[in-house]
XYZ file of C-alpha atoms in Angstrom:
366
model
C -162.671 -36.952 101.099
C -162.779 -38.304 97.624
C -161.307 -41.693 96.976
C -160.909 -44.032 94.086
C -159.863 -47.695 94.369
C -157.811 -49.104 91.308
C -157.391 -52.748 90.714
C -156.215 -54.552 87.646
C -159.202 -56.847 87.153
C -162.596 -57.558 88.777
C -162.236 -61.377 88.696
C -162.993 -63.248 91.987
C -159.581 -62.961 93.775
C -158.789 -61.683 97.270
C -157.354 -58.282 96.316
C -160.123 -57.705 93.789
C -162.781 -58.441 96.321
C -161.064 -56.009 98.945
C -161.057 -53.277 96.341
C -164.849 -53.738 95.914
C -165.322 -54.040 99.593
C -163.502 -50.648 100.311
C -165.288 -48.830 97.432
C -168.770 -50.050 98.601
C -168.018 -49.330 102.322
C -166.698 -45.877 101.589
C -169.661 -44.870 99.440
C -171.703 -44.611 102.741
C -169.027 -42.641 104.654
C -167.389 -39.995 102.286
C -168.268 -37.549 99.675
C -167.314 -39.664 96.686
C -166.106 -43.229 96.342
C -164.979 -44.717 92.898
C -163.810 -47.930 91.668
C -161.560 -48.443 88.557
C -160.786 -51.740 86.834
C -157.661 -51.166 84.573
C -157.156 -54.263 82.600
C -160.145 -56.745 82.878
C -163.655 -56.783 84.289
C -165.204 -59.951 85.901
C -167.854 -61.377 88.179
C -167.300 -58.822 90.843
C -168.766 -56.101 88.702
C -172.237 -57.250 89.766
C -171.179 -56.614 93.417
C -170.455 -52.913 93.102
C -172.869 -50.723 95.010
C -175.005 -48.447 92.945
C -173.490 -45.415 94.926
C -169.986 -46.308 93.738
C -168.838 -44.531 90.554
C -167.300 -47.270 88.396
C -165.032 -46.967 85.324
C -163.323 -49.662 83.124
C -160.076 -48.380 81.507
C -159.461 -51.286 79.106
C -155.781 -50.941 79.503
C -153.972 -52.980 76.821
C -150.266 -52.624 77.642
C -147.956 -51.615 80.528
C -147.693 -48.000 79.463
C -151.119 -47.204 77.667
C -151.409 -43.439 77.081
C -155.058 -43.779 76.215
C -155.834 -45.468 79.463
C -153.614 -43.025 81.504
C -155.329 -39.894 80.086
C -158.728 -41.563 80.607
C -157.967 -42.035 84.211
C -156.659 -38.464 84.479
C -159.914 -37.108 83.053
C -161.864 -39.205 85.465
C -159.860 -37.876 88.409
C -160.295 -34.326 87.331
C -163.808 -34.544 86.664
C -164.716 -36.052 89.900
C -162.198 -33.928 91.984
C -160.542 -37.171 93.366
C -157.782 -36.442 95.895
C -156.707 -39.901 96.923
C -155.929 -42.941 94.788
C -156.093 -46.255 96.671
C -154.046 -48.475 94.380
C -154.246 -52.248 95.031
C -151.405 -54.621 94.261
C -149.666 -53.898 90.892
C -152.059 -51.003 89.897
C -149.697 -48.724 91.715
C -147.868 -48.348 88.435
C -150.701 -46.574 86.495
C -151.426 -44.590 89.611
C -147.743 -43.294 89.484
C -147.968 -42.458 85.842
C -151.033 -40.335 86.627
C -149.364 -38.597 89.415
C -146.679 -37.375 87.122
C -149.314 -35.232 85.382
C -151.310 -34.526 88.573
C -148.629 -34.043 91.333
C -151.167 -33.079 94.081
C -152.878 -36.554 93.956
C -152.186 -38.732 96.898
C -151.412 -42.374 96.431
C -152.151 -45.235 98.968
C -150.821 -48.560 98.111
C -152.469 -51.774 99.297
C -150.268 -54.746 99.462
C -152.060 -58.130 99.147
C -149.173 -60.322 98.225
C -150.008 -63.976 99.383
C -146.669 -65.842 99.242
C -145.801 -64.843 102.817
C -143.296 -67.602 103.454
C -140.873 -66.240 100.862
C -140.773 -62.493 101.599
C -136.960 -62.374 101.941
C -136.536 -62.934 98.243
C -139.291 -60.584 97.289
C -137.772 -57.849 95.127
C -139.474 -55.146 92.878
C -137.405 -52.183 92.054
C -140.374 -50.295 90.273
C -142.430 -50.746 93.522
C -139.360 -49.633 95.678
C -138.866 -46.499 93.607
C -142.571 -45.856 93.346
C -142.906 -46.032 97.129
C -141.194 -42.688 97.261
C -144.387 -41.242 96.005
C -146.831 -43.159 98.226
C -148.438 -41.067 101.069
C -148.940 -44.385 102.852
C -148.933 -48.104 102.502
C -151.339 -50.737 103.750
C -150.367 -54.353 104.496
C -152.857 -57.155 105.024
C -150.595 -59.131 107.384
C -148.046 -58.286 110.134
C -145.318 -60.083 107.913
C -146.127 -57.790 104.935
C -145.894 -54.696 107.192
C -142.504 -55.855 108.474
C -141.285 -56.406 104.888
C -142.592 -52.908 103.811
C -140.842 -51.244 106.703
C -137.572 -52.792 105.791
C -137.851 -52.570 102.019
C -139.967 -49.675 100.802
C -139.168 -45.932 100.720
C -142.471 -45.008 102.466
C -142.761 -43.740 106.041
C -146.347 -44.310 106.887
C -146.980 -47.993 106.672
C -149.816 -49.650 108.561
C -151.473 -53.059 108.962
C -155.191 -53.250 108.234
C -156.722 -56.820 108.176
C -159.045 -57.792 105.438
C -162.799 -57.536 106.214
C -165.848 -59.130 104.919
C -169.456 -57.927 104.658
C -172.335 -60.164 103.397
C -173.645 -58.902 99.974
C -177.406 -59.310 99.465
C -179.470 -59.143 96.338
C -177.345 -61.347 94.153
C -179.351 -63.551 91.757
C -177.030 -66.358 91.175
C -178.134 -69.585 93.062
C -176.146 -72.820 92.371
C -177.339 -76.149 93.809
C -174.362 -78.238 94.802
C -173.816 -81.907 94.088
C -173.595 -84.418 96.757
C -175.725 -85.400 99.689
C -177.137 -82.590 101.783
C -175.542 -82.347 105.315
C -172.295 -84.050 104.010
C -170.455 -81.329 101.976
C -166.994 -80.128 102.514
C -166.042 -76.764 100.791
C -162.886 -75.027 99.784
C -162.787 -71.594 98.285
C -159.480 -70.870 96.667
C -158.287 -70.231 93.072
C -156.271 -73.206 91.625
C -152.909 -71.850 92.275
C -149.959 -73.981 93.622
C -149.737 -72.060 97.013
C -153.383 -73.165 97.679
C -152.260 -76.859 97.842
C -155.330 -78.526 96.275
C -153.248 -81.525 95.680
C -153.098 -82.167 99.414
C -156.987 -81.755 99.532
C -157.375 -84.250 96.862
C -155.192 -86.901 98.693
C -157.172 -86.053 101.789
C -160.473 -86.721 99.877
C -159.008 -90.139 98.960
C -158.545 -91.031 102.717
C -161.913 -89.639 103.718
C -163.715 -91.554 101.011
C -162.561 -94.946 102.568
C -164.364 -94.367 105.726
C -167.043 -91.798 104.834
C -167.892 -92.475 101.205
C -171.070 -90.169 101.309
C -169.067 -87.042 102.124
C -168.060 -84.949 99.156
C -165.641 -82.039 98.454
C -166.787 -79.012 96.561
C -163.989 -76.775 95.241
C -164.659 -73.166 94.202
C -162.082 -70.754 92.528
C -160.687 -69.714 89.201
C -159.369 -72.593 87.018
C -156.506 -71.103 84.927
C -156.489 -74.183 82.765
C -152.763 -74.430 82.986
C -150.337 -77.327 83.753
C -151.166 -77.181 87.393
C -154.823 -77.515 86.831
C -154.312 -80.305 84.467
C -152.065 -82.091 87.065
C -154.868 -81.741 89.638
C -157.409 -83.213 87.398
C -155.000 -86.055 86.410
C -154.711 -86.911 90.125
C -158.511 -87.033 90.589
C -158.738 -89.304 87.586
C -155.931 -91.537 88.794
C -157.547 -91.817 92.220
C -161.108 -92.305 90.702
C -162.549 -89.548 92.767
C -164.987 -88.303 90.093
C -167.963 -88.755 92.537
C -166.132 -87.330 95.536
C -164.720 -84.051 94.214
C -166.508 -81.458 92.314
C -165.066 -78.285 90.578
C -167.268 -75.379 90.044
C -164.943 -72.444 88.972
C -165.690 -69.041 90.146
C -169.013 -67.950 91.372
C -170.537 -64.704 92.298
C -172.598 -65.630 95.270
C -170.206 -67.376 97.681
C -172.550 -66.923 100.662
C -175.160 -69.040 98.831
C -172.750 -72.058 98.278
C -171.419 -71.911 101.801
C -174.938 -72.223 103.182
C -175.263 -75.537 101.486
C -172.020 -76.886 103.051
C -171.135 -78.412 106.445
C -167.289 -78.231 106.903
C -164.963 -75.615 105.262
C -161.223 -76.099 104.617
C -158.115 -74.289 103.390
C -155.068 -76.283 102.713
C -152.736 -73.507 101.757
C -148.921 -73.611 101.833
C -148.889 -69.831 101.914
C -151.337 -66.991 102.841
C -151.632 -63.535 103.991
C -155.057 -62.958 105.732
C -157.310 -65.024 103.662
C -160.811 -63.695 102.912
C -161.983 -67.339 102.557
C -161.424 -67.976 106.343
C -163.484 -64.793 107.137
C -166.325 -65.863 104.780
C -166.417 -69.220 106.361
C -166.883 -67.556 109.695
C -169.578 -65.344 108.327
C -171.431 -68.428 107.305
C -170.893 -70.138 110.710
C -168.917 -72.978 109.147
C -166.434 -75.136 111.167
C -162.983 -74.884 109.561
C -159.808 -76.965 109.124
C -156.913 -74.746 107.776
C -153.091 -74.870 107.723
C -150.949 -72.823 110.027
C -149.842 -70.257 107.509
C -149.901 -66.457 107.228
C -152.374 -64.685 109.632
C -154.760 -67.599 109.969
C -153.661 -68.267 113.510
C -154.826 -64.813 114.505
C -158.188 -65.620 113.384
C -158.453 -69.258 114.559
C -156.686 -68.705 117.947
C -157.865 -71.867 119.566
C -159.803 -75.083 118.859
C -162.910 -73.167 119.896
C -162.803 -71.372 116.578
C -161.401 -74.055 114.248
C -158.812 -76.653 113.709
C -155.393 -75.509 112.569
C -152.794 -78.090 111.178
C -149.146 -77.986 110.026
C -148.833 -76.969 106.393
C -148.724 -80.127 103.999
C -149.409 -82.580 106.726
C -151.898 -85.032 105.145
C -152.547 -87.106 108.356
C -153.276 -84.108 110.566
C -155.609 -82.584 107.912
C -157.576 -85.822 107.277
C -157.865 -86.539 111.021
C -159.119 -83.088 111.655
C -161.827 -83.393 109.032
C -162.898 -86.800 110.269
C -163.106 -85.391 113.903
C -165.688 -82.862 112.435
C -167.636 -85.333 110.536
C -168.077 -87.491 113.474
C -169.263 -84.676 115.867
C -172.122 -82.607 114.654
C -172.366 -80.690 117.722
C -168.792 -79.716 117.559
C -169.257 -78.434 114.072
C -172.146 -76.169 115.303
C -170.357 -74.796 118.254
C -167.084 -74.311 116.341
C -168.901 -72.405 113.562
C -170.686 -70.209 116.016
C -167.429 -69.294 117.802
C -165.633 -68.398 114.609
C -168.610 -66.261 113.531
C -168.284 -64.299 116.781
C -164.562 -63.906 116.207
C -165.084 -62.567 112.664
C -167.852 -60.150 113.477
C -165.903 -58.735 116.543
C -162.483 -58.379 114.837
C -163.068 -58.190 111.081
C -166.253 -56.183 110.602
C -166.460 -53.599 107.914
C -167.454 -50.833 110.300
C -164.533 -50.976 112.618
C -161.785 -51.388 109.893
C -163.198 -48.641 107.660
C -163.551 -46.284 110.549
C -159.779 -46.857 111.395
C -158.886 -46.519 107.686
C -160.601 -43.119 107.359
C -158.987 -41.840 110.681
C -155.494 -42.902 109.271
C -156.209 -41.065 105.971
C -157.202 -37.962 107.828
C -153.974 -38.136 109.773
C -151.971 -38.478 106.607
C -153.761 -35.629 104.995
C -153.928 -33.209 107.778
C -151.006 -33.838 110.125
C -148.150 -35.182 107.965
C -145.953 -32.928 105.780
C -146.275 -33.882 102.151
C -143.151 -34.863 100.346
C -144.346 -34.103 96.856
C -146.403 -31.040 96.744
């Protein structure tokens, strides 16, 4: 089996990290594992395993013939037989298939706005799904959507998985007092609801002024970002909230923190929760997407209703007051993640599914 992952960029987002995770994991399991970034590189380049074949297309426009034929040459030269296309990169995969009809395309759906799937429409994707050998959804809601909307017969749910990456040089020392840090790993997008977190920080400060909030994720420097920073300025939270942007070594910063949070309005299956569990951190998160399938009881974490500032702040205060609870809760979440979201088990099922598609299902396109 010779598989290449395609993703638009290698910036530190959930879909991008999963493309790297799959490429790295497969490099130990199959004949050939490749990874292609079509439009933009990023921090995640440094996390690509040496055994993975990497190519940057430097695609400049939606239909870029130079990039298409560069990809075609790469596929031919490396005898690739499966393209695993993540998110919007399905489009360039389809264009290549027009010239290489025997190539098989697997599409991976990472769509994160799970509360609004009924209004999700994409005709190019719907038409393109006729040419997909199979489709992977990262949540049960996305699987249900795909089954009702796409023209693709083989749709499966695979949860995201995490794997600790060692050997990264980046080491960032966090602000704030050791033993009193609260972390949030999420890009500055409206659906991540940093506004709620800022208001919660204002509540926490009044009773626990030594505790600080540490926010990691891409800052798009847009109107939303400006509004968040204005709110921090208006509430005078300069010494309580710290923005760091994207970092390469998430595990390093999580080891310096004591409580992890995710206040999202919408999610699929967030990698952040899995990473928190890998680092044995106690978690407060909103009840959106697949989070309740990871944190199934108060043993593994505290789940609150979306956008409920009182529940969120009270849950954080509960963890601040009880260090023993923080330790036991982090340990239970770690067990849950290792048992159900390990790289080994999911990649094994993925390869088994691909073997079924290749060997036992009739091809529609060859």
